[in-house]
Coordinates of N, CA and C and ligand atoms in Angstrom, one line a residue:
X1 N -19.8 -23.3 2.5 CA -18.5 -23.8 2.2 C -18.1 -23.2 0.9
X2 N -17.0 -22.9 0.8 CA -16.6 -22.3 -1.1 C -16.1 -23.7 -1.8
X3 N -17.0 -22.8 -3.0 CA -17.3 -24.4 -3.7 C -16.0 -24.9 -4.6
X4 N -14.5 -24.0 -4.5 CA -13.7 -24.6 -5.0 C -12.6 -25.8 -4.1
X5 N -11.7 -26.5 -4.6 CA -10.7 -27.7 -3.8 C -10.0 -26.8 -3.0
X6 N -10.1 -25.4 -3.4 CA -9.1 -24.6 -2.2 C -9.8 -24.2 -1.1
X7 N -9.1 -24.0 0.2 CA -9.5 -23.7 1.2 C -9.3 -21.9 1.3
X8 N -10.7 -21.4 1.7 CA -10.3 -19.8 1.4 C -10.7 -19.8 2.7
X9 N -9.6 -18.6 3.3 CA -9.5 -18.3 4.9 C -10.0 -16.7 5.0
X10 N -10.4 -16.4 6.0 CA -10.5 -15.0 6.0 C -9.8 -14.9 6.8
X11 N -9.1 -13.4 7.1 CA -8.3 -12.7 7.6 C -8.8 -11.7 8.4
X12 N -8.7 -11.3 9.9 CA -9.2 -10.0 10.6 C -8.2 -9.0 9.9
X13 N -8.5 -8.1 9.6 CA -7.7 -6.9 8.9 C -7.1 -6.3 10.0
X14 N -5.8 -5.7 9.9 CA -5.7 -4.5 10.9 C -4.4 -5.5 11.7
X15 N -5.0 -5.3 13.5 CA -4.0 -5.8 14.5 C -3.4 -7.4 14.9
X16 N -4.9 -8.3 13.9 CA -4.8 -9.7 13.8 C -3.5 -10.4 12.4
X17 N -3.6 -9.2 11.5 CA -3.3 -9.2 10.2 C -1.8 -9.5 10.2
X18 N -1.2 -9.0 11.0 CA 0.5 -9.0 10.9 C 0.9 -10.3 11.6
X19 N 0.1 -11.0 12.8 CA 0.5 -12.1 13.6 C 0.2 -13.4 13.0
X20 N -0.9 -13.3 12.1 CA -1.4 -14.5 11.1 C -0.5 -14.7 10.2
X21 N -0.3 -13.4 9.4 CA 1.1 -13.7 8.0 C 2.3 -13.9 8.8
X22 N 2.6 -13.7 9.9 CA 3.5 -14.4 10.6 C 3.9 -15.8 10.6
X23 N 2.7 -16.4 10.9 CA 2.8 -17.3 11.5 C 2.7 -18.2 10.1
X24 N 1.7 -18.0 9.1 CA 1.8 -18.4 7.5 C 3.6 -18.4 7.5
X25 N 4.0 -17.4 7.4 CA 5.2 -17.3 7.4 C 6.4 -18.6 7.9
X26 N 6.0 -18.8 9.4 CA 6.5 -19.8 9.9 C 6.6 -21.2 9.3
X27 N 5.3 -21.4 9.1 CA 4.8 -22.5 8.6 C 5.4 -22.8 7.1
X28 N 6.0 -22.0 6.3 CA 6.6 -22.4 5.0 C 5.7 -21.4 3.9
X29 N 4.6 -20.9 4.4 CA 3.8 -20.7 3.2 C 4.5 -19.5 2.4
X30 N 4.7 -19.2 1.3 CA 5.4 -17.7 0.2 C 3.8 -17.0 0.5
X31 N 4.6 -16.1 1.4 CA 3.6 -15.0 1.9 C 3.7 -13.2 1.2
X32 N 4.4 -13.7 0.2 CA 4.6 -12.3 -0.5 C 3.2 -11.5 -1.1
X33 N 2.4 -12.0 -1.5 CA 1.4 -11.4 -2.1 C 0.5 -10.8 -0.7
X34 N 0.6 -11.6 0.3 CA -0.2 -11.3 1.4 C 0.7 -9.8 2.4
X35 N 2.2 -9.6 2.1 CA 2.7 -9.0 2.9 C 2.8 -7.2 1.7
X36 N 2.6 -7.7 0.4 CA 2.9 -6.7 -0.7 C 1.4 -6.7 -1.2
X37 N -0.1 -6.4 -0.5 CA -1.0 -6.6 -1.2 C -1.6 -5.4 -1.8
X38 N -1.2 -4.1 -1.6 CA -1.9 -3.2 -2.3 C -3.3 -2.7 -1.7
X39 N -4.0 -2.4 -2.7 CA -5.4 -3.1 -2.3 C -6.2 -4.0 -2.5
X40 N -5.6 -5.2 -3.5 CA -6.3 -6.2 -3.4 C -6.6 -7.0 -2.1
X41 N -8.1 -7.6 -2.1 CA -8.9 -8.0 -1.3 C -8.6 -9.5 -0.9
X42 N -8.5 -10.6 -2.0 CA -8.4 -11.2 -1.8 C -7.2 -12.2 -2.5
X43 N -6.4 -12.8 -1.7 CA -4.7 -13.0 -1.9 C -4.1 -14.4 -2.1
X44 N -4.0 -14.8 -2.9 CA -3.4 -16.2 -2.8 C -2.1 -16.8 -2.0
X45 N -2.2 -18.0 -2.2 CA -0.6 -18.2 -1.5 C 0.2 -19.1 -2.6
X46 N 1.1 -18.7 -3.1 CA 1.7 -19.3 -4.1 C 2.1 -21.2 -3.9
X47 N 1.4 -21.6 -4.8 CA 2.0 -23.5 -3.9 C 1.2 -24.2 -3.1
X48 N 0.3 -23.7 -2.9 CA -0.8 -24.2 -1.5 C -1.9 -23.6 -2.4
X49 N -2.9 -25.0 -1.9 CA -4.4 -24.2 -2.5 C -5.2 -23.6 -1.4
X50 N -4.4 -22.6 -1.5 CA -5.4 -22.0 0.1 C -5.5 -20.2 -1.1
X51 N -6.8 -19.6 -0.5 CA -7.1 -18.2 -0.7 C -7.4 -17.5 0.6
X52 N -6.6 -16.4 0.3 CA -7.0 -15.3 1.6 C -7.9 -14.1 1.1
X53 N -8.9 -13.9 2.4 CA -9.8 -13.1 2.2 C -9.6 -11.9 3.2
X54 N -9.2 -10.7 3.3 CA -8.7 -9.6 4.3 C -10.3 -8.9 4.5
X55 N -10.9 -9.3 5.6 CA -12.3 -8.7 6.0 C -12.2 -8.3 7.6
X56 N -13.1 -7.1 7.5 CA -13.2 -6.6 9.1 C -13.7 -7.5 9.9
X57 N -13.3 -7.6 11.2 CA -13.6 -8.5 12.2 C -15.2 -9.5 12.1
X58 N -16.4 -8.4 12.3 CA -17.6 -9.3 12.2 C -17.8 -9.5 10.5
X59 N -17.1 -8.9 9.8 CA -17.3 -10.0 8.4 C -16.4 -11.2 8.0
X60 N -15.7 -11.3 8.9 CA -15.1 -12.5 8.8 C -15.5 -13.8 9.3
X61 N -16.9 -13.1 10.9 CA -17.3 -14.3 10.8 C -18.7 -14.8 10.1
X62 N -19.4 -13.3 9.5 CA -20.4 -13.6 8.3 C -19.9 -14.4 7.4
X63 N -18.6 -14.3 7.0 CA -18.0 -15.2 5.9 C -18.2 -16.5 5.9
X64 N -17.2 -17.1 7.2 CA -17.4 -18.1 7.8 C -18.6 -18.8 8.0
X65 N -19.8 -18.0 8.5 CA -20.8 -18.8 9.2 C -21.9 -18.9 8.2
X66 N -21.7 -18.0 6.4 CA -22.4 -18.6 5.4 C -21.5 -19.8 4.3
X67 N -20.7 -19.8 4.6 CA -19.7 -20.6 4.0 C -19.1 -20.1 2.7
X68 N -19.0 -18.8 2.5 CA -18.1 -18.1 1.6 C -16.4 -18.4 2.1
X69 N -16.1 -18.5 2.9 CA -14.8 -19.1 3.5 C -15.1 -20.3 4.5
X70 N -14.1 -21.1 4.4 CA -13.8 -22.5 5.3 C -13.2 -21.8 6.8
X71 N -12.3 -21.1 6.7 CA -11.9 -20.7 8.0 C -11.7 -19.1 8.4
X72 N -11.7 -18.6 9.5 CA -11.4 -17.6 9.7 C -10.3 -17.3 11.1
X73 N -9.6 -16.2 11.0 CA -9.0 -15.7 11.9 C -9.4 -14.6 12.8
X74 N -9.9 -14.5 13.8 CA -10.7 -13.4 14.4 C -10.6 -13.4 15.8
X75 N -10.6 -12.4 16.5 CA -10.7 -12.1 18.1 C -11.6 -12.6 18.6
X76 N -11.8 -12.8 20.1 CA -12.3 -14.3 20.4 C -13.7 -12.1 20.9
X77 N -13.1 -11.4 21.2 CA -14.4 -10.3 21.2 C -15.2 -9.8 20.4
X78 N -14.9 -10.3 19.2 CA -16.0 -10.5 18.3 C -16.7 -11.9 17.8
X79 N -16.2 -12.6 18.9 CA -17.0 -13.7 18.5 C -17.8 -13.9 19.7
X80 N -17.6 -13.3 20.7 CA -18.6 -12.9 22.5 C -19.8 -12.1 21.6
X81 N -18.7 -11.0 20.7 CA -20.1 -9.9 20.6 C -21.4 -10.5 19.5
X82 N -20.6 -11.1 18.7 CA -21.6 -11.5 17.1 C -21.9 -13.2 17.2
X83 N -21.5 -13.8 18.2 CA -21.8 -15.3 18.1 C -21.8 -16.0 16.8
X84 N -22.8 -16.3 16.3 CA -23.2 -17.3 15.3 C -22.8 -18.7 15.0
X85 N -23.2 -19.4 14.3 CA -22.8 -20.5 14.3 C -21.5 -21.3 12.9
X86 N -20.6 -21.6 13.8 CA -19.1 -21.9 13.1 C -18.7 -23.1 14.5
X87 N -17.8 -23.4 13.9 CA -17.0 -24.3 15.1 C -15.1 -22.9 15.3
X88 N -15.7 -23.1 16.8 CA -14.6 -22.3 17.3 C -13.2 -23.3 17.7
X89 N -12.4 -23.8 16.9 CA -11.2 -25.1 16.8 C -10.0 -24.9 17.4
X90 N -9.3 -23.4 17.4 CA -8.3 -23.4 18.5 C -7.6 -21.8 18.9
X91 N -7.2 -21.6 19.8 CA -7.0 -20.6 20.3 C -5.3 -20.3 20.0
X92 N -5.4 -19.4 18.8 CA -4.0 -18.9 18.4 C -2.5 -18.5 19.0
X93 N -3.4 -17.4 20.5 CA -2.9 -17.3 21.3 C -1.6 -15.9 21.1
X94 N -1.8 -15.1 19.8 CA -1.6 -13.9 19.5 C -2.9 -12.9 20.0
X95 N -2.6 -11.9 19.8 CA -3.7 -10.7 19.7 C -4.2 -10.9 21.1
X96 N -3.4 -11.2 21.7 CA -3.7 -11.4 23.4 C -4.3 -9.7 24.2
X97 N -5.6 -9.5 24.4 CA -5.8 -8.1 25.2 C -6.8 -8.6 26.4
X98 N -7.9 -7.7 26.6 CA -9.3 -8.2 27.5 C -10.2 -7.5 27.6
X99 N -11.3 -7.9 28.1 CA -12.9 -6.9 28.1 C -12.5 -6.4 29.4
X100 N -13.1 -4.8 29.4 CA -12.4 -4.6 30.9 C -13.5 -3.5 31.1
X101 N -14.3 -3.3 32.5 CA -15.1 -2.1 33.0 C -14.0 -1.3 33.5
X102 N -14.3 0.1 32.9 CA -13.6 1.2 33.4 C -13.8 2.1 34.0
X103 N -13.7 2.8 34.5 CA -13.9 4.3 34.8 C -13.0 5.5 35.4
X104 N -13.5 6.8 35.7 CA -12.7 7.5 35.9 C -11.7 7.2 37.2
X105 N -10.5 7.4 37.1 CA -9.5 7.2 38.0 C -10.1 7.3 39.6
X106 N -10.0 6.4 40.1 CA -10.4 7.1 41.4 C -12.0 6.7 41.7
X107 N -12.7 6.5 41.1 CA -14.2 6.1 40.8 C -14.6 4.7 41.9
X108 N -15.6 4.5 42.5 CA -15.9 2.9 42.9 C -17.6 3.1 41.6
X109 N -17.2 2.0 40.7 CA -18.3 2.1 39.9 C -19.7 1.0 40.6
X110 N -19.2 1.2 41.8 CA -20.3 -0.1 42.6 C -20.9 1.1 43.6
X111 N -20.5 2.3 44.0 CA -20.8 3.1 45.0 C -22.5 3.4 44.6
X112 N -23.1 3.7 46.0 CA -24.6 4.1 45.6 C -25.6 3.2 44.7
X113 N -27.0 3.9 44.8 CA -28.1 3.3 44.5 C -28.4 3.4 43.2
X114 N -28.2 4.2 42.4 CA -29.0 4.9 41.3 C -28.5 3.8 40.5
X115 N -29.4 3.1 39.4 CA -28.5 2.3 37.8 C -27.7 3.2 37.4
X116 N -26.7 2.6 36.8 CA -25.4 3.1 36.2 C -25.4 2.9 35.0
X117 N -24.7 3.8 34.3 CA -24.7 4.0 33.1 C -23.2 3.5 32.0
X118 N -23.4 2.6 31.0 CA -22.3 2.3 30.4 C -21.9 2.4 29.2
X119 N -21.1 3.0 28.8 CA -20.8 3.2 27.1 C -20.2 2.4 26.5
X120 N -20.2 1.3 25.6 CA -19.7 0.5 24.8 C -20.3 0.5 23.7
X121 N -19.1 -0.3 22.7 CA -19.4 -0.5 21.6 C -19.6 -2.0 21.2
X122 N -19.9 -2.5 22.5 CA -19.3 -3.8 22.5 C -21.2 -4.7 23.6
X123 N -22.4 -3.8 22.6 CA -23.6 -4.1 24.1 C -23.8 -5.6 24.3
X124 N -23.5 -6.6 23.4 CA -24.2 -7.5 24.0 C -23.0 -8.6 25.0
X125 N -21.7 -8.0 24.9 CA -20.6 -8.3 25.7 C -20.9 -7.7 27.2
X126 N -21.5 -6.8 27.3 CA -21.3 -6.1 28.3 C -23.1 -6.0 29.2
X127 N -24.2 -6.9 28.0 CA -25.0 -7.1 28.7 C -25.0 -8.5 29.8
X128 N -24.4 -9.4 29.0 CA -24.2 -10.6 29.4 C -23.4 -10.5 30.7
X129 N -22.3 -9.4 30.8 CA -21.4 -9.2 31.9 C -21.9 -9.2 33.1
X130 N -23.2 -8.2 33.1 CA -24.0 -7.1 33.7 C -25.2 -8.4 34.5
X131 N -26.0 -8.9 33.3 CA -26.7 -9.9 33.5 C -26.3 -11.0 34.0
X132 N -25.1 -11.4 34.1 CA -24.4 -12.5 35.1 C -24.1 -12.4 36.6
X133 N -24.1 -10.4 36.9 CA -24.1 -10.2 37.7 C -25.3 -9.9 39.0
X134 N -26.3 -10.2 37.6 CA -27.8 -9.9 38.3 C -27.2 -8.3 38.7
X135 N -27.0 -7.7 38.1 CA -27.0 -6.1 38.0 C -27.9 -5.0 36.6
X136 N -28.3 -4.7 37.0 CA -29.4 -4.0 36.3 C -28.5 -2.7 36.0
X137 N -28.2 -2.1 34.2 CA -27.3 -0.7 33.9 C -27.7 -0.4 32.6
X138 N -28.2 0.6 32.7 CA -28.3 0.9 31.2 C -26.9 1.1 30.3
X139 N -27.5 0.1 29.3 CA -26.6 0.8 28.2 C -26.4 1.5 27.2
X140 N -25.2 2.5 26.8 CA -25.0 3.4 26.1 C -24.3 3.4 24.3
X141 N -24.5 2.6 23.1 CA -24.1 2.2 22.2 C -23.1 3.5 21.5
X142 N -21.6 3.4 21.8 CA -20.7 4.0 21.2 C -20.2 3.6 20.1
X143 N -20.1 4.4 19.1 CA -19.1 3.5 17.8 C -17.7 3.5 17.6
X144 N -17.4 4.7 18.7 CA -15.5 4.8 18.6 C -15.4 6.0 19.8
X145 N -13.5 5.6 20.0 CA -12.7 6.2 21.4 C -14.4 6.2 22.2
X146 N -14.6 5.0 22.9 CA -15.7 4.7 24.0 C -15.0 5.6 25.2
X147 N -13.7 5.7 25.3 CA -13.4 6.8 26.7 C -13.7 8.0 26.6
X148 N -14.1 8.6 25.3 CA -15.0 9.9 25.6 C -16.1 10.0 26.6
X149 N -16.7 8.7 26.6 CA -18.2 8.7 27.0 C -18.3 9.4 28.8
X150 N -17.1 8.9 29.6 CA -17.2 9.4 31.2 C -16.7 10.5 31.3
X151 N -16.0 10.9 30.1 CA -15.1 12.1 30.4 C -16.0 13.2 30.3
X152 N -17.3 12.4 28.9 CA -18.3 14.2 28.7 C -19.6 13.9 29.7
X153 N -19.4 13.0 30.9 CA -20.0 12.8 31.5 C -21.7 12.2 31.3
X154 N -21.6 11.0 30.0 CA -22.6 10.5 29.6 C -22.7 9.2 30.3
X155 N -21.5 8.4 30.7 CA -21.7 7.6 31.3 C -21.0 7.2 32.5
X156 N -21.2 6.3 33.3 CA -20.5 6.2 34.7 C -19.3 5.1 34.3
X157 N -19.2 4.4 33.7 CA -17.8 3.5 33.0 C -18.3 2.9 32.1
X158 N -17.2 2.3 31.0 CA -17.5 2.0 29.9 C -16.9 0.4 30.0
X159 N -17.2 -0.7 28.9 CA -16.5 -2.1 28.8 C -16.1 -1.7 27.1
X160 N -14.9 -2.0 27.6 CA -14.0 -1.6 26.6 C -12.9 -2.7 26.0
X161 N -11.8 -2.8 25.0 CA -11.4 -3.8 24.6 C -9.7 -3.2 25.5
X162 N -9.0 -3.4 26.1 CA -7.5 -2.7 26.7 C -6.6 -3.6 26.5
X163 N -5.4 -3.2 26.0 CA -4.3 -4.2 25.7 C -3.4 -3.6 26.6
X164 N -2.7 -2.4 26.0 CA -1.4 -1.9 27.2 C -1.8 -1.3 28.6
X165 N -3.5 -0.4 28.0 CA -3.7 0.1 29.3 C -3.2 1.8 28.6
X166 N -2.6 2.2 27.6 CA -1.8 3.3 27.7 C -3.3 4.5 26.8
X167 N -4.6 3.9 26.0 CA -5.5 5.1 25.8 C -5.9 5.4 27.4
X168 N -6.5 4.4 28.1 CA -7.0 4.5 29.2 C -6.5 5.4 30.4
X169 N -5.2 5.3 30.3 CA -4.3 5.7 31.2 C -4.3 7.7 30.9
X170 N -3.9 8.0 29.7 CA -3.9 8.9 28.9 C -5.2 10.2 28.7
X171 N -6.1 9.0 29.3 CA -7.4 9.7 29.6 C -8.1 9.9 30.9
X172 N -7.2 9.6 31.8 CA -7.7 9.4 33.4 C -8.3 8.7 33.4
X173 N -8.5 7.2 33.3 CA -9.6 6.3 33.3 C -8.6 5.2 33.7
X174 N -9.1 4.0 34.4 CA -8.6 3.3 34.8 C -9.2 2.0 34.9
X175 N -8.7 0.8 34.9 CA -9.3 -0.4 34.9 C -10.1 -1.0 36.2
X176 N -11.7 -0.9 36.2 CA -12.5 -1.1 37.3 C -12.1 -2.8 37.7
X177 N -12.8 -3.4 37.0 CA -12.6 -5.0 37.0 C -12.5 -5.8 35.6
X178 N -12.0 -6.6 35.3 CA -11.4 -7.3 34.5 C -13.6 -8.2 33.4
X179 N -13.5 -7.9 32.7 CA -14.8 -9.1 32.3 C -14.0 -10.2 31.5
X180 N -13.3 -10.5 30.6 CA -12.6 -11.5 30.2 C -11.7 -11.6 29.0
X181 N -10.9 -12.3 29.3 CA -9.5 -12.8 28.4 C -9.8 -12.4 27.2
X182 N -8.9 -11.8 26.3 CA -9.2 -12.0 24.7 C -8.2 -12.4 23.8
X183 N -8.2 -13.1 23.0 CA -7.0 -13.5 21.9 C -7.3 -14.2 20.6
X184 N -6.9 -14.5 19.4 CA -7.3 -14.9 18.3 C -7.8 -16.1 17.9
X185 N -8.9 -16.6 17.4 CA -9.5 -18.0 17.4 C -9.5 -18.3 15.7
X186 N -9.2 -19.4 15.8 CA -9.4 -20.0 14.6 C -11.1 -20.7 14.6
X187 N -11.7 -19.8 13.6 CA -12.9 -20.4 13.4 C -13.1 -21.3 12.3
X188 N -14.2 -22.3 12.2 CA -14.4 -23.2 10.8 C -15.9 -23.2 10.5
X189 N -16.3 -23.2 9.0 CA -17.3 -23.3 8.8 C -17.8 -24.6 8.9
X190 N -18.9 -24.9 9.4 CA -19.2 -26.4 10.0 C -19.6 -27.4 8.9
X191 N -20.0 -27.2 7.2 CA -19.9 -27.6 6.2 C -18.3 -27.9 6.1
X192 N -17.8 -27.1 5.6 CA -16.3 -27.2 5.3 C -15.4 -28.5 6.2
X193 N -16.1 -28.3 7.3 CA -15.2 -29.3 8.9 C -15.6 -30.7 8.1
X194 N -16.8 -30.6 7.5 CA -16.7 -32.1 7.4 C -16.5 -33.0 6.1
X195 N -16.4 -31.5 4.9 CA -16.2 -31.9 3.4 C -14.9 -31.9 3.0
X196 N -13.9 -30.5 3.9 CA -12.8 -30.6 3.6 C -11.8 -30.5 5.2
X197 N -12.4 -32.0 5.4 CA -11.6 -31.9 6.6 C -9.9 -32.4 6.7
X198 N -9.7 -33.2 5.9 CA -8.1 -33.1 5.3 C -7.4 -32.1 5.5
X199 N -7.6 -31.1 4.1 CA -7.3 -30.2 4.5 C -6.9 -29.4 5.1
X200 N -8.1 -29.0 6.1 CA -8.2 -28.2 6.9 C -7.3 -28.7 8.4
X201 N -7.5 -30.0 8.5 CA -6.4 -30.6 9.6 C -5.0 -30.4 9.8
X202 N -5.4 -30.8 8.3 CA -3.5 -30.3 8.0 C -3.1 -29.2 8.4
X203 N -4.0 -28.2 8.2 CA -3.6 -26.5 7.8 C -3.5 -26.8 9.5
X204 N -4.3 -26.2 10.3 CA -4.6 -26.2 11.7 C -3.5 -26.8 12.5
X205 N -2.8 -28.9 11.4 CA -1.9 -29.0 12.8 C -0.7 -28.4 12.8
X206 N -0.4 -27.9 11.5 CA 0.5 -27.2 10.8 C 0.6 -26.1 11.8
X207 N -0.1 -25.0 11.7 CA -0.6 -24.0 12.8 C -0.1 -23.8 14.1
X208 N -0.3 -24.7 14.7 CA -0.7 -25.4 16.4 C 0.7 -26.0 16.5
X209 N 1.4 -26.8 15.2 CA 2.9 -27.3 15.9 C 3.8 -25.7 15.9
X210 N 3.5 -25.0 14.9 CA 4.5 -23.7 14.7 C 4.2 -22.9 16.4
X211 N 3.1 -22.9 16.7 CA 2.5 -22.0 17.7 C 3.3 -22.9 18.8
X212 N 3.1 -24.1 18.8 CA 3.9 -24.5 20.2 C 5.1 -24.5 20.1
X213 N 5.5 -24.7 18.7 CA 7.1 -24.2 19.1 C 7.6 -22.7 19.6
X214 N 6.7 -22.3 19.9 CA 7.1 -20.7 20.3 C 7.3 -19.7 18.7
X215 N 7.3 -20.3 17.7 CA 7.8 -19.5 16.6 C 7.7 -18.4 16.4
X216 N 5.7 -18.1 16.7 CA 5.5 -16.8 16.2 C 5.8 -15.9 16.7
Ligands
PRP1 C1 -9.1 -0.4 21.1 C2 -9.9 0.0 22.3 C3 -9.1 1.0 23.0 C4 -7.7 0.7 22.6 C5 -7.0 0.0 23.8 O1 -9.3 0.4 20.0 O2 -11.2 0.4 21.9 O3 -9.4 2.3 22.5 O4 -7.7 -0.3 21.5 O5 -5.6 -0.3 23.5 P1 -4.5 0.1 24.6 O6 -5.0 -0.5 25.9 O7 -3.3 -0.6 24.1 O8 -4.4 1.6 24.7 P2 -8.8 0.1 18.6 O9 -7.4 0.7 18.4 O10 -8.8 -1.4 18.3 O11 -9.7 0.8 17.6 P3 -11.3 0.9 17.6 O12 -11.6 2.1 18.4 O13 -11.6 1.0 16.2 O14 -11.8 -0.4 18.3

């Protein structure tokens, strides 16, 4: 938990980052420092004792789950891939995409005997997939554009994160079957849930009333 009265949040950086100061936004908070940040890392909100912390996806939930931050904002696919322990409190319902097995256009990735091969960056998402299916596939650990991997013919489809569909599309690859829903979760550090739970209520119903009004 951070050991000051203010609540410090982490932020997913990047595609999470615009729909969160959004919705701050909605909510009343003076989001200028967070919309004008430069490169500073970590952002206040003028009037609210709240701190923002702008960290990549799985450090936000390191953050979280040692208690350097009270809350975090993160994709529910990195919380499949890195687990650990936080309380997962509510489903934001921005940053809407999905886990999806792909392959080349035209492909049955179920055809024949041989194990099949899978490139992700994403293995313990895509073990669990595999292993639900009582399906046996090796996998292939990519760190970026995973639709290389069928095209240079290293693997037979990849589980990948797809929102429009438009890299996939662009590369002759196409969506085999769907593995599961993805969108932004509000995480809490489970110290914090119960030292600064005031707070944190507030912030969250504050959140949750803006979100159902349609706002963001
Ligand atoms: C993700 C994913 C795909 C792309 C899908 O990558 O890995 O490449 O988005 O989006 P689309 O369906 O709208 O085309 P991202 O841009 O998040 O970067 P990354 O490779 O660093 O994960």
């Amino acid at each position: 938990m951070s050991e000051s009265k203010n609540l410090r949040i982490a932020l997913t950086k990047g595609r999470l980052e615009k729909d969160t100061v959004g919705l701050f936004e909605k909510i009343g908070f003076d989001v200028s420092q967070l919309k004008d940040k430069g490169r500073k890392l970590i952002l206040s909100v003028p009037g609210q004792n709240i701190e923002v912390v702008l960290a990549k996806a799985a450090d936000v939930i390191t953050y979280v789950e040692h208690g350097a931050c009270d809350i975090g904002v993160v994709g529910k696919d990195t919380i499949l891939e890195y687990g650990g322990k936080y309380f997962e409190i509510a489903d934001l319902g921005f940053g809407r995409c999905k886990f999806a097995l792909a392959v080349k256009k035209g492909t049955d990735f179920y055809s024949g005997y041989g194990v099949k091969t899978v490139a992700t960056k994403y293995t313990n998402v895509t073990r669990n997939f595999f292993e639900h299916k009582k399906m046996d596939v090796d996998i292939v650990k990519i760190e970026g554009s995973v639709e290389l991997a069928p095209l240079l013919g290293i693997a037979d489809g990849i589980v990948d994160i797809v929102e429009t569909g438009t890299t996939l599309k662009e590369n002759g690859l196409e969506v085999f079957e769907d593995v599961v829903p993805i969108s932004a979760r509000l995480i809490v550090n489970t110290v914090s849930m119960k030292l600064k739970k005031d707070a944190i209520d507030n912030l969250v119903e504050k959140m949750v009333e803006a979100l159902e009004k349609g706002e963001n």
